[in-house]
PDB file of C-alpha atoms and ligand atoms in Angstrom:
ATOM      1  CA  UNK A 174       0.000   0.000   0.000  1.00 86.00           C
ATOM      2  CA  UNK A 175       1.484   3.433  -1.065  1.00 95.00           C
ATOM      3  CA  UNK A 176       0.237   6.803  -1.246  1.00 96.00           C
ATOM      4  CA  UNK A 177      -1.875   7.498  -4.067  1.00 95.00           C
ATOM      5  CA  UNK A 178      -1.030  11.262  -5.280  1.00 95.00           C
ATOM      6  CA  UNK A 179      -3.193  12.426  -7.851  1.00 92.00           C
ATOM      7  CA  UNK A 180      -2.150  14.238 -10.886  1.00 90.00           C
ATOM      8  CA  UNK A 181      -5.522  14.170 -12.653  1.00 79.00           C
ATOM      9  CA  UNK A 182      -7.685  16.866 -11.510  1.00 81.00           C
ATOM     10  CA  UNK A 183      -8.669  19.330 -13.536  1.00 80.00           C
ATOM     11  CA  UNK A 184      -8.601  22.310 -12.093  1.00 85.00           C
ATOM     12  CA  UNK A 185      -5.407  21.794 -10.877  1.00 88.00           C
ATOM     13  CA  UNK A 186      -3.782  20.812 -14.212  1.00 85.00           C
ATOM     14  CA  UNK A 187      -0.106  20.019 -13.876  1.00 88.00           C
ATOM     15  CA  UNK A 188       0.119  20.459 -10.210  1.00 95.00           C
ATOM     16  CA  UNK A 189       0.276  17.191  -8.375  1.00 95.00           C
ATOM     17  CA  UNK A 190      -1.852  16.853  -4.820  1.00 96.00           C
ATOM     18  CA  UNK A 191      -2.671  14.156  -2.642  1.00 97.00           C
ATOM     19  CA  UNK A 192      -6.226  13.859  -1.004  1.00 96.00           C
ATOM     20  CA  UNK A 193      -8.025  12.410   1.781  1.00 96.00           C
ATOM     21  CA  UNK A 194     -11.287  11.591   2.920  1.00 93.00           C
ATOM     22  CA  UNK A 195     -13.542  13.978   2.890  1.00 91.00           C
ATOM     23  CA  UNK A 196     -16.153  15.004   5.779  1.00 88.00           C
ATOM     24  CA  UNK A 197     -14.294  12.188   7.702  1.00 90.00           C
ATOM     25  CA  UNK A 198     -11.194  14.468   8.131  1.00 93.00           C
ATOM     26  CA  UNK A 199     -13.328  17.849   7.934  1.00 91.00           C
ATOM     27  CA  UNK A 200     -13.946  19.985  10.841  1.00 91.00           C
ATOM     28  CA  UNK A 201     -16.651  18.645  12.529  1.00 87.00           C
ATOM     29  CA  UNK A 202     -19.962  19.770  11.715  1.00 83.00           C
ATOM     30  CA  UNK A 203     -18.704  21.830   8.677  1.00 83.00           C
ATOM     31  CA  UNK A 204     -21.011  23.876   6.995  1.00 84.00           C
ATOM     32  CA  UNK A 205     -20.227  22.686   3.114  1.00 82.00           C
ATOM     33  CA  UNK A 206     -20.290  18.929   3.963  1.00 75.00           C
ATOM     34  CA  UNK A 207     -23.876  18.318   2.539  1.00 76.00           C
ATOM     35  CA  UNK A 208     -22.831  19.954  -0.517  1.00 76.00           C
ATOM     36  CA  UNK A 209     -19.120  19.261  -0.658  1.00 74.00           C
ATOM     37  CA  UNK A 210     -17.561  19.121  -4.378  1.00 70.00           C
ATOM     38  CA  UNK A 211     -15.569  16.631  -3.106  1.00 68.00           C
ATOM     39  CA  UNK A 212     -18.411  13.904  -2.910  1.00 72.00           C
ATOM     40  CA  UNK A 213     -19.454  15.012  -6.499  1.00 72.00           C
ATOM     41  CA  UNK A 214     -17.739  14.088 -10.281  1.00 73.00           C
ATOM     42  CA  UNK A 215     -15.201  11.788 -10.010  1.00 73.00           C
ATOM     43  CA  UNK A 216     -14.832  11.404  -6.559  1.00 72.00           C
ATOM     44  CA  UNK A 217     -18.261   9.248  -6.691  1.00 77.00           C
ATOM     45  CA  UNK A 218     -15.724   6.660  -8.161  1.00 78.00           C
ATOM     46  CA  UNK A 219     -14.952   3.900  -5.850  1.00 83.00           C
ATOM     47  CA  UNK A 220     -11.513   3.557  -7.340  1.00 85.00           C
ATOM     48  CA  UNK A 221     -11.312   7.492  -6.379  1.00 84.00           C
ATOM     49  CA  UNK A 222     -13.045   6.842  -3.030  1.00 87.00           C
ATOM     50  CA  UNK A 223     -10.673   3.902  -2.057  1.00 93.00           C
ATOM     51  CA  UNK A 224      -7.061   5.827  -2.806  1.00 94.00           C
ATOM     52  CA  UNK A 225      -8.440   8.430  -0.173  1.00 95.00           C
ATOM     53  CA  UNK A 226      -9.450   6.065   2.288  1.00 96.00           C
ATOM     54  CA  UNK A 227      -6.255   4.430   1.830  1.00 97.00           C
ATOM     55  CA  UNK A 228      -4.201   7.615   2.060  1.00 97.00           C
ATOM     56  CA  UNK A 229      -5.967   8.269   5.054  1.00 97.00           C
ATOM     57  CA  UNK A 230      -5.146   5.086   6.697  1.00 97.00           C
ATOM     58  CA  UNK A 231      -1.309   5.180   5.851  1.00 98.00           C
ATOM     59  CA  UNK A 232      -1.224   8.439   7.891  1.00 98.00           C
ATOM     60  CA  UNK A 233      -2.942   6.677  10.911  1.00 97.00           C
ATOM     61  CA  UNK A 234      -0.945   3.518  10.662  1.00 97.00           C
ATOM     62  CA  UNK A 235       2.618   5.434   9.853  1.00 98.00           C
ATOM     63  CA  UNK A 236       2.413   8.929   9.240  1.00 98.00           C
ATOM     64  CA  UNK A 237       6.456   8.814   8.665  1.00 98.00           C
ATOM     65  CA  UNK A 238       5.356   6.114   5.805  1.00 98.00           C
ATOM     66  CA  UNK A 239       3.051   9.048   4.487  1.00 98.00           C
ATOM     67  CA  UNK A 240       5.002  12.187   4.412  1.00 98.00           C
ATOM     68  CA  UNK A 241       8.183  10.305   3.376  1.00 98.00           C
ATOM     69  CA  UNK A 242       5.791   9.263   0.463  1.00 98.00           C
ATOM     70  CA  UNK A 243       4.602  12.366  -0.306  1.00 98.00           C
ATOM     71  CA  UNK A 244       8.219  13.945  -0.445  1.00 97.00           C
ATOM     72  CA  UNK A 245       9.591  11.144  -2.437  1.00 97.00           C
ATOM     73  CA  UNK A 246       6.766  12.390  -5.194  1.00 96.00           C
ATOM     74  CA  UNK A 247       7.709  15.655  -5.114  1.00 96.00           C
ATOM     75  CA  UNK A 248      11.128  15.781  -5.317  1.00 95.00           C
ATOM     76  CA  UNK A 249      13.040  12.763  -5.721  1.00 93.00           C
ATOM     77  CA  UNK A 250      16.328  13.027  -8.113  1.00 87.00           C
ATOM     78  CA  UNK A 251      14.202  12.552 -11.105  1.00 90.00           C
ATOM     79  CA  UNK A 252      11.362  14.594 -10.508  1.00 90.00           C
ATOM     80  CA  UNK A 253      10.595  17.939  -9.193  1.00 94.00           C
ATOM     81  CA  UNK A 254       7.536  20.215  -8.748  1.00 96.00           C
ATOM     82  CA  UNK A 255       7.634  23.456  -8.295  1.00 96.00           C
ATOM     83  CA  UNK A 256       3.519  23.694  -6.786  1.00 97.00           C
ATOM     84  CA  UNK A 257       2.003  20.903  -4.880  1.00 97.00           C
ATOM     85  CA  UNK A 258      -1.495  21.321  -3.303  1.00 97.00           C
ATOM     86  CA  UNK A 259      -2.378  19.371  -0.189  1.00 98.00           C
ATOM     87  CA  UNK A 260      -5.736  17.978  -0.256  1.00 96.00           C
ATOM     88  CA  UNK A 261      -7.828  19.234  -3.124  1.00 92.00           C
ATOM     89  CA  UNK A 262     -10.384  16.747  -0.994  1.00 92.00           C
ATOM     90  CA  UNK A 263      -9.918  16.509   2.908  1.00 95.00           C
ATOM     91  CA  UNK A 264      -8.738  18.598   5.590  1.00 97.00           C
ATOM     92  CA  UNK A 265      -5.752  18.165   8.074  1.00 98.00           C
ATOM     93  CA  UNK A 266      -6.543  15.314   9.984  1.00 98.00           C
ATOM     94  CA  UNK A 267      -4.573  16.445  13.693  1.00 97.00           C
ATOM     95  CA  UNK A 268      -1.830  18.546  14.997  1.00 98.00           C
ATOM     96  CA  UNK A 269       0.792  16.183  14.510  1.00 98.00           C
ATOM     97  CA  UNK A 270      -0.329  16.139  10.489  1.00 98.00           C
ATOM     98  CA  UNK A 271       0.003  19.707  10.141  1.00 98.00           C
ATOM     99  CA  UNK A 272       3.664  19.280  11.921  1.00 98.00           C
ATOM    100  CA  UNK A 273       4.102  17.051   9.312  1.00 98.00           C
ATOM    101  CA  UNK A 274       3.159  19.423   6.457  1.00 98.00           C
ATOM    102  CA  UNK A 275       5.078  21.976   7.872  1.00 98.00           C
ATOM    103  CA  UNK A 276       8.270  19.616   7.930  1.00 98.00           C
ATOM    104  CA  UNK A 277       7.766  18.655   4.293  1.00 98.00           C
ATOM    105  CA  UNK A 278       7.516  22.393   3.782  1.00 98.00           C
ATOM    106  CA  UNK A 279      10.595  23.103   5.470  1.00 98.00           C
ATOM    107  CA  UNK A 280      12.819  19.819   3.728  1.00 97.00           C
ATOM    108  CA  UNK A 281      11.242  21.018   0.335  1.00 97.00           C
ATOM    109  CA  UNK A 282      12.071  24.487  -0.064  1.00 97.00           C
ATOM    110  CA  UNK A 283      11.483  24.657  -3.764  1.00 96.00           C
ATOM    111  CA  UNK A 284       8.384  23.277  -4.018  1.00 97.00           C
ATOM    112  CA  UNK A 285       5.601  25.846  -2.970  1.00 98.00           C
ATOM    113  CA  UNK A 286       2.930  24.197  -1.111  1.00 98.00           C
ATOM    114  CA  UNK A 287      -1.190  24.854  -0.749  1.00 98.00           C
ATOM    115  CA  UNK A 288      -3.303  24.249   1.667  1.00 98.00           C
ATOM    116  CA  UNK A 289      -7.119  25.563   2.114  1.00 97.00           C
ATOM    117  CA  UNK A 290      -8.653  24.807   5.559  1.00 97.00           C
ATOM    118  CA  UNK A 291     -11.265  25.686   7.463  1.00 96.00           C
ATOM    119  CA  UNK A 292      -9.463  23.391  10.645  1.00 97.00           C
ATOM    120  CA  UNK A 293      -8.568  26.917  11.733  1.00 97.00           C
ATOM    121  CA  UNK A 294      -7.885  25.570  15.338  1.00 97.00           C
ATOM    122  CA  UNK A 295      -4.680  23.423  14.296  1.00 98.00           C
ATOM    123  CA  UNK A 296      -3.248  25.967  12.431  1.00 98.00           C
ATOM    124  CA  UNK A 297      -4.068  28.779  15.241  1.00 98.00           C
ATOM    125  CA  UNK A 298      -2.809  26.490  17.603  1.00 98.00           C
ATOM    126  CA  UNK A 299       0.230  25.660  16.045  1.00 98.00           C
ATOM    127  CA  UNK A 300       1.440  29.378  15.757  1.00 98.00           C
ATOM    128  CA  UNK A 301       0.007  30.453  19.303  1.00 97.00           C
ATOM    129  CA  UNK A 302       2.173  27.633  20.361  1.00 97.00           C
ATOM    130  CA  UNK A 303       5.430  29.597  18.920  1.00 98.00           C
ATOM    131  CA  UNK A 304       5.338  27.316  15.529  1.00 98.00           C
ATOM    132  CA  UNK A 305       6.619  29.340  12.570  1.00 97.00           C
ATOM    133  CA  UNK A 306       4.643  28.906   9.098  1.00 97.00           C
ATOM    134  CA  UNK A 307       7.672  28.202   5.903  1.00 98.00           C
ATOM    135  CA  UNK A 308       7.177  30.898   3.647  1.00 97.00           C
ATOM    136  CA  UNK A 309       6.626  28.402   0.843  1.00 98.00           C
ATOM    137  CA  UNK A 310       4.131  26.610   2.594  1.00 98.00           C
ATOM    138  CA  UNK A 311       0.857  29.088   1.503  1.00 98.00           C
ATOM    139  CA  UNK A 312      -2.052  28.334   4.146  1.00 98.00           C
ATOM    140  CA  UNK A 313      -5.286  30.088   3.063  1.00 98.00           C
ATOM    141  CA  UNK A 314      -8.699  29.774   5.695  1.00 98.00           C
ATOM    142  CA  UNK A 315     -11.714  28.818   3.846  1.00 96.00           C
ATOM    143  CA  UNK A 316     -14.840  30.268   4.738  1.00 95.00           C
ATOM    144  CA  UNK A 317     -18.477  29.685   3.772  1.00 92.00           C
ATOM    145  CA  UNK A 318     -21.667  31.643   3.916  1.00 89.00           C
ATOM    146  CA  UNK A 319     -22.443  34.536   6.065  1.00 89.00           C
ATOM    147  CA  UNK A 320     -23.118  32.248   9.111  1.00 89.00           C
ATOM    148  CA  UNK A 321     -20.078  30.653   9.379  1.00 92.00           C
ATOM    149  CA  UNK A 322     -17.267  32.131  11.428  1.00 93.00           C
ATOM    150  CA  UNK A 323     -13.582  31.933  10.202  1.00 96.00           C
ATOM    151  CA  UNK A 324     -11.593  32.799  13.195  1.00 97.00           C
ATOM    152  CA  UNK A 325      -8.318  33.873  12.257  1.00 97.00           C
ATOM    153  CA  UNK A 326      -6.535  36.271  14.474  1.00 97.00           C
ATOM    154  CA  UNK A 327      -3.161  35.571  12.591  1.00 97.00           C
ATOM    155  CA  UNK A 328      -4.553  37.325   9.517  1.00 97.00           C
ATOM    156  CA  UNK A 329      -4.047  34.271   6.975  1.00 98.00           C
ATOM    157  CA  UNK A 330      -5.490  35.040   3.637  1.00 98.00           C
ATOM    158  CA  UNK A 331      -9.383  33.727   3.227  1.00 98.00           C
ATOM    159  CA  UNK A 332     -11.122  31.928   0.365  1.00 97.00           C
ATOM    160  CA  UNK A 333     -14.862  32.854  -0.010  1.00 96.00           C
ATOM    161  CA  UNK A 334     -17.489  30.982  -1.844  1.00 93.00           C
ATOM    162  CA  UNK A 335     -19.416  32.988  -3.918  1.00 93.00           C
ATOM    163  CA  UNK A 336     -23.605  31.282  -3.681  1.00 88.00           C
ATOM    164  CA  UNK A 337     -26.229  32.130  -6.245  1.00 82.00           C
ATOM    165  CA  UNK A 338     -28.616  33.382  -4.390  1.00 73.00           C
ATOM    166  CA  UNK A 339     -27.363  34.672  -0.899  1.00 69.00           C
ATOM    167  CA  UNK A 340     -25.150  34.683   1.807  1.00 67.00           C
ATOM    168  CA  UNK A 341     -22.685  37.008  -0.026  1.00 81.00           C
ATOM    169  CA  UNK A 342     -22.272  40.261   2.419  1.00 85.00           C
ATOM    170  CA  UNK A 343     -19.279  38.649   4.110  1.00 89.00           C
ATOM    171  CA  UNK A 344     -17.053  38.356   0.591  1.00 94.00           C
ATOM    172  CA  UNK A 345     -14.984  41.624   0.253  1.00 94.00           C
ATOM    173  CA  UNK A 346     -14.504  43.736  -2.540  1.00 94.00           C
ATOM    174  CA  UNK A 347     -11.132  43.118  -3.251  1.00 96.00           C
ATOM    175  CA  UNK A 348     -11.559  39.361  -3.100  1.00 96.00           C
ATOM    176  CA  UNK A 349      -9.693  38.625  -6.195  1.00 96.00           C
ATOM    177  CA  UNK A 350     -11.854  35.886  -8.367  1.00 95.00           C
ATOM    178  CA  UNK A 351     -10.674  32.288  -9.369  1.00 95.00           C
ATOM    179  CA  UNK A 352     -10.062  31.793 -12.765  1.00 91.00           C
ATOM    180  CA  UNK A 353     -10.285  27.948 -12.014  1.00 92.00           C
ATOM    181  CA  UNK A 354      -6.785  27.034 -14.012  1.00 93.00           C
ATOM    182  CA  UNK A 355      -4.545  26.814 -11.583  1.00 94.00           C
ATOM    183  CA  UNK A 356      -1.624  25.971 -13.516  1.00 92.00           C
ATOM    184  CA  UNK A 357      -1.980  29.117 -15.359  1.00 93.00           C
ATOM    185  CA  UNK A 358      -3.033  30.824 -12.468  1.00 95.00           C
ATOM    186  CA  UNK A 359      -1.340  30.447  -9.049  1.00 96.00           C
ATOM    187  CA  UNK A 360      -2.534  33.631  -7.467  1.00 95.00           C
ATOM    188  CA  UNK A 361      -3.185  30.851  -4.348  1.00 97.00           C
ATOM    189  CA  UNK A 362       0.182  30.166  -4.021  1.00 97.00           C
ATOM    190  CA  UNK A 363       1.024  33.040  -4.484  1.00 95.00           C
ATOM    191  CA  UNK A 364      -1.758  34.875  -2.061  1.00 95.00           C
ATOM    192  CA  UNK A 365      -0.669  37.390   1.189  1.00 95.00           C
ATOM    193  CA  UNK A 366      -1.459  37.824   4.471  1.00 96.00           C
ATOM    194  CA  UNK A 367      -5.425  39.287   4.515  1.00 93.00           C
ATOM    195  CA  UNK A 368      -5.591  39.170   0.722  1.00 97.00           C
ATOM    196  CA  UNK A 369      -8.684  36.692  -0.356  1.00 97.00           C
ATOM    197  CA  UNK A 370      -9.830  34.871  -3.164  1.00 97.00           C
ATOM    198  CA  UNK A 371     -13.742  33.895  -3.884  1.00 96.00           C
ATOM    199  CA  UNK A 372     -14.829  30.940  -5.774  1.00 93.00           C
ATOM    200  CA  UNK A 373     -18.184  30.804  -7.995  1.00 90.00           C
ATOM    201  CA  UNK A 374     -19.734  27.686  -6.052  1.00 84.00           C
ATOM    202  CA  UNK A 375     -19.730  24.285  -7.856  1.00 72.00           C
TER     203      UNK A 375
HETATM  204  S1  LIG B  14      -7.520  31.454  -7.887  1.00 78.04           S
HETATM  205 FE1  LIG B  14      -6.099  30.529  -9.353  1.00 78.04          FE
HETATM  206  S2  LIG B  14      -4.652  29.345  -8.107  1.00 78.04           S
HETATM  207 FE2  LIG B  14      -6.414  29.820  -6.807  1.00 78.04          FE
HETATM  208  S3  LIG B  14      -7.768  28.036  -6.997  1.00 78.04           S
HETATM  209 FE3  LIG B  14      -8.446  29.524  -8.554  1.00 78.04          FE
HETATM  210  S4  LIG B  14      -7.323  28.969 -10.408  1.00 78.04           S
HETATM  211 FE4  LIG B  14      -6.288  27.945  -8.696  1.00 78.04          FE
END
């Protein structure tokens, strides 16, 4: 069993990301898991479904296994990327994961690194605790809806969702908008402290 990186999504183009369950590793209760794009398209696959679930359950049975795994695709003598996105489905799954994204961050310095969350806590945590964010390694706080409160007293850069009907007052003006082509794109990876994106939702 190896971890199961996926260089086929769409949106992300050439930029290779590996995934995990989602709504399992989710904040609890999270406002977008009845409508999550990750259940949708090709994640409905079981093939798709089962690489998750069994990315997910390398981390809990040997998360060295996993992030030596997910370095090793990255960068390893023949290969290099430049962009990698952490979980284009799932969330971090603990503290210790997020140490471990952090030290991938830190042994990779020329790969840039993405990571959306709305596990605020771990991150908040992490810093409050005297932790110190890689500059490569981009965290951006996702929110959702007027309702839903994105507490971020470190000032990380916030994703909005943009809903056809309502719920928009909270996005601000100079929320820059996702073209949805990353490769061509990378305004993400490249996004500053209290600078936003909003995504049209699926
Ligand atoms: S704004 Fe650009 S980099 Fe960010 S998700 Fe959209 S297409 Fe990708």
């Amino acid at each position: 069993m190896s971890v199961k990186i996926s260089t086929t999504n769409s949106k992300l183009g050439l930029i290779p990301s590996v995934n995990l369950p989602p709504v399992l590793t989710c904040r609890r209760n999270c406002p977008c898991a009845k409508d999550c794009y990750a259940l949708k398209g090709r994640y409905r696959f079981q093939n798709v479904k089962d690489s998750l679930i069994n990315n997910y359950q390398i981390y809990l049975e040997n998360s060295e296994k996993y992030f030596a795994e997910v370095k090793n695709a990255i960068n390893n003598g023949m290969v290099s990327y430049s962009y990698f996105r952490w979980h284009a489905a799932g969330d971090f799954v603990d503290d210790k994961y997020f140490e471990g994204v952090v030290k991938v961050a830190v042994d990779l310095p020329n790969t840039s690194f993405l990571a959306f969350t709305k596990k605020f806590e771990i991150v908040n945590e992490f810093i409050h605790n005297g932790g110190t964010i890689p500059s490569n390694l981009h965290i951006v706080f996702s929110a959702w809806g007027d309702d839903f409160t994105v507490d971020n007293p470190f000032h990380f850069p916030t994703a909005y969702v943009r809903f056809k009907d309502d719920e928009n007052k909270s996005i601000p003006t100079y929320a820059s908008e996702c073209s949805g082509d990353c490769t061509n794109c990378l305004q993400c990876w490249n996004i500053k402290s209290g600078q936003a994106v909003v995504f049209n939702k699926h």
